[in-house]
PDB file of C-alpha atoms in Angstrom:
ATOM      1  CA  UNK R 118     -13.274   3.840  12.035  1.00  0.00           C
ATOM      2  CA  UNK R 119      -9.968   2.149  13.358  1.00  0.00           C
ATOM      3  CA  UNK R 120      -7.446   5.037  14.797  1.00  0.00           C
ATOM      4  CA  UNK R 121      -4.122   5.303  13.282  1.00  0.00           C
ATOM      5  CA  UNK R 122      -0.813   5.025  15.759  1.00  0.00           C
ATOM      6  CA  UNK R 123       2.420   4.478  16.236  1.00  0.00           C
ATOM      7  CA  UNK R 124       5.190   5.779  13.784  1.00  0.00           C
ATOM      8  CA  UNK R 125       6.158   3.476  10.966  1.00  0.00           C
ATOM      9  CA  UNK R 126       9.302   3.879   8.711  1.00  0.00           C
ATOM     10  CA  UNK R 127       9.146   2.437   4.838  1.00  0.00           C
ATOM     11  CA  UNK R 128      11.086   2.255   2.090  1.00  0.00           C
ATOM     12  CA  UNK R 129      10.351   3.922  -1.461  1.00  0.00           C
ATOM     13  CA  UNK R 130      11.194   1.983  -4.699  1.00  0.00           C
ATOM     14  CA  UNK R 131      12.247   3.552  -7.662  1.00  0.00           C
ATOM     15  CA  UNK R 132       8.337   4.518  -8.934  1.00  0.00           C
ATOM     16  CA  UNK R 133       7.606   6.135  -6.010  1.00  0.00           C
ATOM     17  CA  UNK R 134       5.477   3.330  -4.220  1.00  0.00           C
ATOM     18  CA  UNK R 135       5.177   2.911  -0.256  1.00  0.00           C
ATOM     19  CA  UNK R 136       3.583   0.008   1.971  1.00  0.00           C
ATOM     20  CA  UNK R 137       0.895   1.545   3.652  1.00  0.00           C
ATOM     21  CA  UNK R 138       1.290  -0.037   7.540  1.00  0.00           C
ATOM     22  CA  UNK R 139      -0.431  -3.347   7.559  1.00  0.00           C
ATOM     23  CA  UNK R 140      -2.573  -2.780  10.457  1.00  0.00           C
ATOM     24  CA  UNK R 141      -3.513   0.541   8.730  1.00  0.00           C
ATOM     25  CA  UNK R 142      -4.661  -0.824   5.607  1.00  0.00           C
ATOM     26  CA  UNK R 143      -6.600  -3.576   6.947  1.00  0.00           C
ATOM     27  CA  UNK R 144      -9.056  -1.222   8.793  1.00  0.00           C
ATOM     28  CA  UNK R 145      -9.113   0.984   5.770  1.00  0.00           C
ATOM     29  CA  UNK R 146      -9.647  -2.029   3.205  1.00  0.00           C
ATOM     30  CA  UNK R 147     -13.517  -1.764   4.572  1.00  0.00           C
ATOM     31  CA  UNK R 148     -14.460   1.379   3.136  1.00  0.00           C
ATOM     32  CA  UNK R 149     -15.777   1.948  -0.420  1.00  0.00           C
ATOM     33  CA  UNK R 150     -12.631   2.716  -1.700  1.00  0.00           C
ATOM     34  CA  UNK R 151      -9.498   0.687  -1.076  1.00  0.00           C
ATOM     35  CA  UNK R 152      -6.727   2.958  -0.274  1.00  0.00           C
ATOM     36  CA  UNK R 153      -5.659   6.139   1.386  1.00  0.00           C
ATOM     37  CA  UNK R 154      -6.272   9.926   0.518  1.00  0.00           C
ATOM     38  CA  UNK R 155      -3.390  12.278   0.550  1.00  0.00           C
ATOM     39  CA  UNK R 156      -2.816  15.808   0.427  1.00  0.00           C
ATOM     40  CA  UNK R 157      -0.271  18.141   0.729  1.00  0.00           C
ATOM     41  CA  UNK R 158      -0.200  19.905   4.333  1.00  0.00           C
ATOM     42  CA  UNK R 159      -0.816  23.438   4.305  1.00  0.00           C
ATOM     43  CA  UNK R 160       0.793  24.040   7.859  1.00  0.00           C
ATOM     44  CA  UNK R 161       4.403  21.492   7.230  1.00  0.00           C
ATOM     45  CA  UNK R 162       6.294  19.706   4.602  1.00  0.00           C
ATOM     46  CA  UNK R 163       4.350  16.665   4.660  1.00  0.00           C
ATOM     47  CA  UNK R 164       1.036  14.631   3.492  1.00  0.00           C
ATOM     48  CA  UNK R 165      -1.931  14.824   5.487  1.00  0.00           C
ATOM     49  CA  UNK R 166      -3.859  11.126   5.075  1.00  0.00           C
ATOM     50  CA  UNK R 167      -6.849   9.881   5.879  1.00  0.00           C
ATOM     51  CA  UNK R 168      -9.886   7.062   4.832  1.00  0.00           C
ATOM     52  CA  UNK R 169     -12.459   7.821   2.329  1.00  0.00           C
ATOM     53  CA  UNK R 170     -14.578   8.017   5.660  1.00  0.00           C
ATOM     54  CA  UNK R 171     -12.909  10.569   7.302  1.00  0.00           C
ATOM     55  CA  UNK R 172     -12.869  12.744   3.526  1.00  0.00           C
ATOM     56  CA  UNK R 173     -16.650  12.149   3.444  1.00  0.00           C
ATOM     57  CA  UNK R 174     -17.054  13.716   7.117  1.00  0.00           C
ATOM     58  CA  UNK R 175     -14.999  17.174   6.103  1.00  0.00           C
ATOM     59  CA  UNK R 176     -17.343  17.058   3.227  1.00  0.00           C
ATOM     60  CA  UNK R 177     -20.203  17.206   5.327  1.00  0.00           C
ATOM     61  CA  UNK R 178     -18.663  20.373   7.680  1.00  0.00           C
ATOM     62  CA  UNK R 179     -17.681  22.052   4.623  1.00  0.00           C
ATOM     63  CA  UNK R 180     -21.362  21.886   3.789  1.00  0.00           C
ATOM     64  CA  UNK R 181     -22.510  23.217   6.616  1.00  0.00           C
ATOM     65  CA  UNK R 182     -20.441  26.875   5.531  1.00  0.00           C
ATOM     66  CA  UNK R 183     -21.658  29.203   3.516  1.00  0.00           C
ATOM     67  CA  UNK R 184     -21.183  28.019  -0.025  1.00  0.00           C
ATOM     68  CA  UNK R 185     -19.799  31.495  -1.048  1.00  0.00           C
ATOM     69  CA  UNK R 186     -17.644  32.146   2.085  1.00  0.00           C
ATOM     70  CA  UNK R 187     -14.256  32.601   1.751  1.00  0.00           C
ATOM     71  CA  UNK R 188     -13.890  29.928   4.474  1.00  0.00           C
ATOM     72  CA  UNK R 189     -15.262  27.801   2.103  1.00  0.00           C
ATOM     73  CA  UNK R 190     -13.538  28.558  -0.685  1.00  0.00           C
ATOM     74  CA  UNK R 191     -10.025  27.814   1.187  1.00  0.00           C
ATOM     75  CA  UNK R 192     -11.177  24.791   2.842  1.00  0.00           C
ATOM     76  CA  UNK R 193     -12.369  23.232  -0.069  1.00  0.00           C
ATOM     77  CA  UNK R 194      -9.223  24.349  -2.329  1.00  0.00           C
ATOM     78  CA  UNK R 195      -6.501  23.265   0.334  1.00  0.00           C
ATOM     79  CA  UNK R 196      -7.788  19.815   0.673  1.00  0.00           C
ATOM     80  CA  UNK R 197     -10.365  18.492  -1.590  1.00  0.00           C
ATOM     81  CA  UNK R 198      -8.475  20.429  -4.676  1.00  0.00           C
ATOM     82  CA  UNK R 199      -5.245  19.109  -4.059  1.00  0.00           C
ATOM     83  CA  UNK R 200      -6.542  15.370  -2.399  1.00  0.00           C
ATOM     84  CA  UNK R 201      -4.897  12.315  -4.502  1.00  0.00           C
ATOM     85  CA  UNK R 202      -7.033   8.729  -4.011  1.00  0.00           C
ATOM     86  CA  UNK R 203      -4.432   6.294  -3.656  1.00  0.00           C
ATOM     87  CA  UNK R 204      -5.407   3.067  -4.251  1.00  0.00           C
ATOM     88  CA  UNK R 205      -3.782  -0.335  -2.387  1.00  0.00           C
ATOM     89  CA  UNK R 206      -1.772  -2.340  -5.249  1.00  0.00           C
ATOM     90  CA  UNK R 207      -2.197  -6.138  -4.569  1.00  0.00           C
ATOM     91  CA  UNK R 208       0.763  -5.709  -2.138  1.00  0.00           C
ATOM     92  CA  UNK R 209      -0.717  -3.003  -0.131  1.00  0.00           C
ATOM     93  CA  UNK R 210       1.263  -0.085  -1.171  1.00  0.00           C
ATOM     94  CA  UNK R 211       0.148   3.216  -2.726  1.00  0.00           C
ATOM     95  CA  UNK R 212       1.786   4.678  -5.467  1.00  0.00           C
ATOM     96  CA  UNK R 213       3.239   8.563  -4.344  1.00  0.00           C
ATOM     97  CA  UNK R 214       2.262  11.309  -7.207  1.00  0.00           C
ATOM     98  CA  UNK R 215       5.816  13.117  -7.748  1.00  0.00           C
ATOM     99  CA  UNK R 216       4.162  16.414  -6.633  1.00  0.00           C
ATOM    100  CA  UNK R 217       3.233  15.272  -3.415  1.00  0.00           C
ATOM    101  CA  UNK R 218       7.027  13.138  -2.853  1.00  0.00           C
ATOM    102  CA  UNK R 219       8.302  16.536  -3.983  1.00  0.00           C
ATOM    103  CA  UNK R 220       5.731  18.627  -1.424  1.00  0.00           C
ATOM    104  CA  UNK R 221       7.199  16.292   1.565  1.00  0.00           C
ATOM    105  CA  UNK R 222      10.775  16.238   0.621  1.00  0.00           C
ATOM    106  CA  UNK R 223      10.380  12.101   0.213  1.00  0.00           C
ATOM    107  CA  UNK R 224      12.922  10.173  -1.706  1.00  0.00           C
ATOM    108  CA  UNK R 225      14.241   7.086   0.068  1.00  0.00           C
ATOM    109  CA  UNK R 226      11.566   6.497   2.813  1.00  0.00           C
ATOM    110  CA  UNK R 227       8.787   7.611   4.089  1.00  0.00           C
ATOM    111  CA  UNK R 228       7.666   7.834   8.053  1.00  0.00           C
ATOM    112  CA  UNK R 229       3.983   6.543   8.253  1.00  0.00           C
ATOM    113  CA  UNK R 230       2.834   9.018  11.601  1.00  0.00           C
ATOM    114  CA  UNK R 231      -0.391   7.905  13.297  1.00  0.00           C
ATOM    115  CA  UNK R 232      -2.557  10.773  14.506  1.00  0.00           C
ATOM    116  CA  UNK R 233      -6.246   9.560  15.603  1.00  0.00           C
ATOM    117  CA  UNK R 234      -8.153   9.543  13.204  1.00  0.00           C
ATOM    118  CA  UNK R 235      -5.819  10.808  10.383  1.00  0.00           C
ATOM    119  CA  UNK R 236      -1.807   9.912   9.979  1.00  0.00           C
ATOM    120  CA  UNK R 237       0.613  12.080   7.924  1.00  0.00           C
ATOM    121  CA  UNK R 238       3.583  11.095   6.006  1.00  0.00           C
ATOM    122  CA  UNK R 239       6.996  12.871   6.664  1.00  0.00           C
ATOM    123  CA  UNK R 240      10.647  12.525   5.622  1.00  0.00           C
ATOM    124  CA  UNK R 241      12.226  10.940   8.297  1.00  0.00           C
ATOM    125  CA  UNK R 242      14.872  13.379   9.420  1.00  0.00           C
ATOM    126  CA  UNK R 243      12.607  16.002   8.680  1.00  0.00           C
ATOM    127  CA  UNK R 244       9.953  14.381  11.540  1.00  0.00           C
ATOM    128  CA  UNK R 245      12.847  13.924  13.897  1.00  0.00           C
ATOM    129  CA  UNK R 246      13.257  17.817  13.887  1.00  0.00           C
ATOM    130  CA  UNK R 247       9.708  18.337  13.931  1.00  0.00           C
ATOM    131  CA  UNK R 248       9.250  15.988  16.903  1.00  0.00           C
ATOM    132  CA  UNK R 249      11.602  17.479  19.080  1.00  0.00           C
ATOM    133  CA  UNK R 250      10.485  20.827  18.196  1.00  0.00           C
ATOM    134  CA  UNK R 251       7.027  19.883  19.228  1.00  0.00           C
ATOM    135  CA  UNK R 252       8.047  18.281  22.657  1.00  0.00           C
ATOM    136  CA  UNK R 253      10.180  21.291  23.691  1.00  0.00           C
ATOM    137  CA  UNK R 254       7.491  23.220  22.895  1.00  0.00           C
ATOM    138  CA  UNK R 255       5.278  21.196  25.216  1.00  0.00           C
ATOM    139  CA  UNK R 256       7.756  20.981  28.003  1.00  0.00           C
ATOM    140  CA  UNK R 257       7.463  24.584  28.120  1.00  0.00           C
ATOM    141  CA  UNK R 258       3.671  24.860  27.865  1.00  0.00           C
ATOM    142  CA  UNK R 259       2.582  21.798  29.305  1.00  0.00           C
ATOM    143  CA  UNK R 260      -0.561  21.273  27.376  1.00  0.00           C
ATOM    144  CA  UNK R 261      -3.681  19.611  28.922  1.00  0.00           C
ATOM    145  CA  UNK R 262      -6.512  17.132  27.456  1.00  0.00           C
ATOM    146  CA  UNK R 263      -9.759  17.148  29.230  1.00  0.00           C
ATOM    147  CA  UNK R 264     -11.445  13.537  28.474  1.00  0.00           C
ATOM    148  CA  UNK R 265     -15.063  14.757  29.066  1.00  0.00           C
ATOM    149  CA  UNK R 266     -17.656  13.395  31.740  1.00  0.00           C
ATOM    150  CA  UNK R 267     -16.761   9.966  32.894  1.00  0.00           C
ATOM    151  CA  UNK R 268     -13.719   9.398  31.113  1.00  0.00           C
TER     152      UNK R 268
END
């Protein structure tokens, strides 16, 4: 699985299709399905994305939980009940459900924001807030990432 980076700005036409970033798509074209899934984030006003891969893998934790646990139940309903497939049209964009434009406040373009091994998909002004909220909150904490052994 390729890692998403970088922040990439897009326009959106008229029927609500985006380009997915070109370097983006090409490492997702190689999974069984060829396009992105989206879902509303439950913590911001944006889309959580990901591969078919990486879906399949939160599958596999939520099966690990008790399949009555309320933990369960939440997981499942926050992401898998609300996650769109969005396929790749022939010129690599994905086609926005008006719920999920409406969810992230998008209308004109969208801002393509690589995170590992997901990306989410803001508003633009509404990530530039968010961004500098997030790196005055680290100036004050000054977070840490410990690589492991070796690394």
């Amino acid at each position: 699985m390729s890692l998403f980076v970088s922040t990439i700005i897009n326009k959106i036409d008229r029927k609500g299709r985006v380009s997915v970033p070109a370097l983006w798509r090409s490492s997702l074209t190689g999974q069984g399905f060829a396009g992105v899934v989206c879902y509303p984030s439950f913590t911001t006003a944006c889309l959580d994305g990901m591969g078919m891969d990486r879906l399949e893998k939160i599958a596999s934790s939520l099966d690990r939980l008790d399949i009555f646990s309320p933990e369960q139940d939440e997981m499942a309903q926050l992401v898998f009940a609300s996650a769109r497939q969005l396929a790749f049209d022939t010129e690599g964009r994905i086609m926005v459900p008006e719920d999920l434009l409406e969810h992230a406040g998008l209308s004109a373009e969208a801002a393509f924001v690589g995170r590992g091994r997901t990306f989410q998909i803001w508003e633009p002004s509404a990530l530039k807030k968010a961004e500098a909220e997030i790196r005055r909150r680290a100036a004050e904490r000054r977070p840490s990432l410990h690589l492991g052994s070796g690394d």
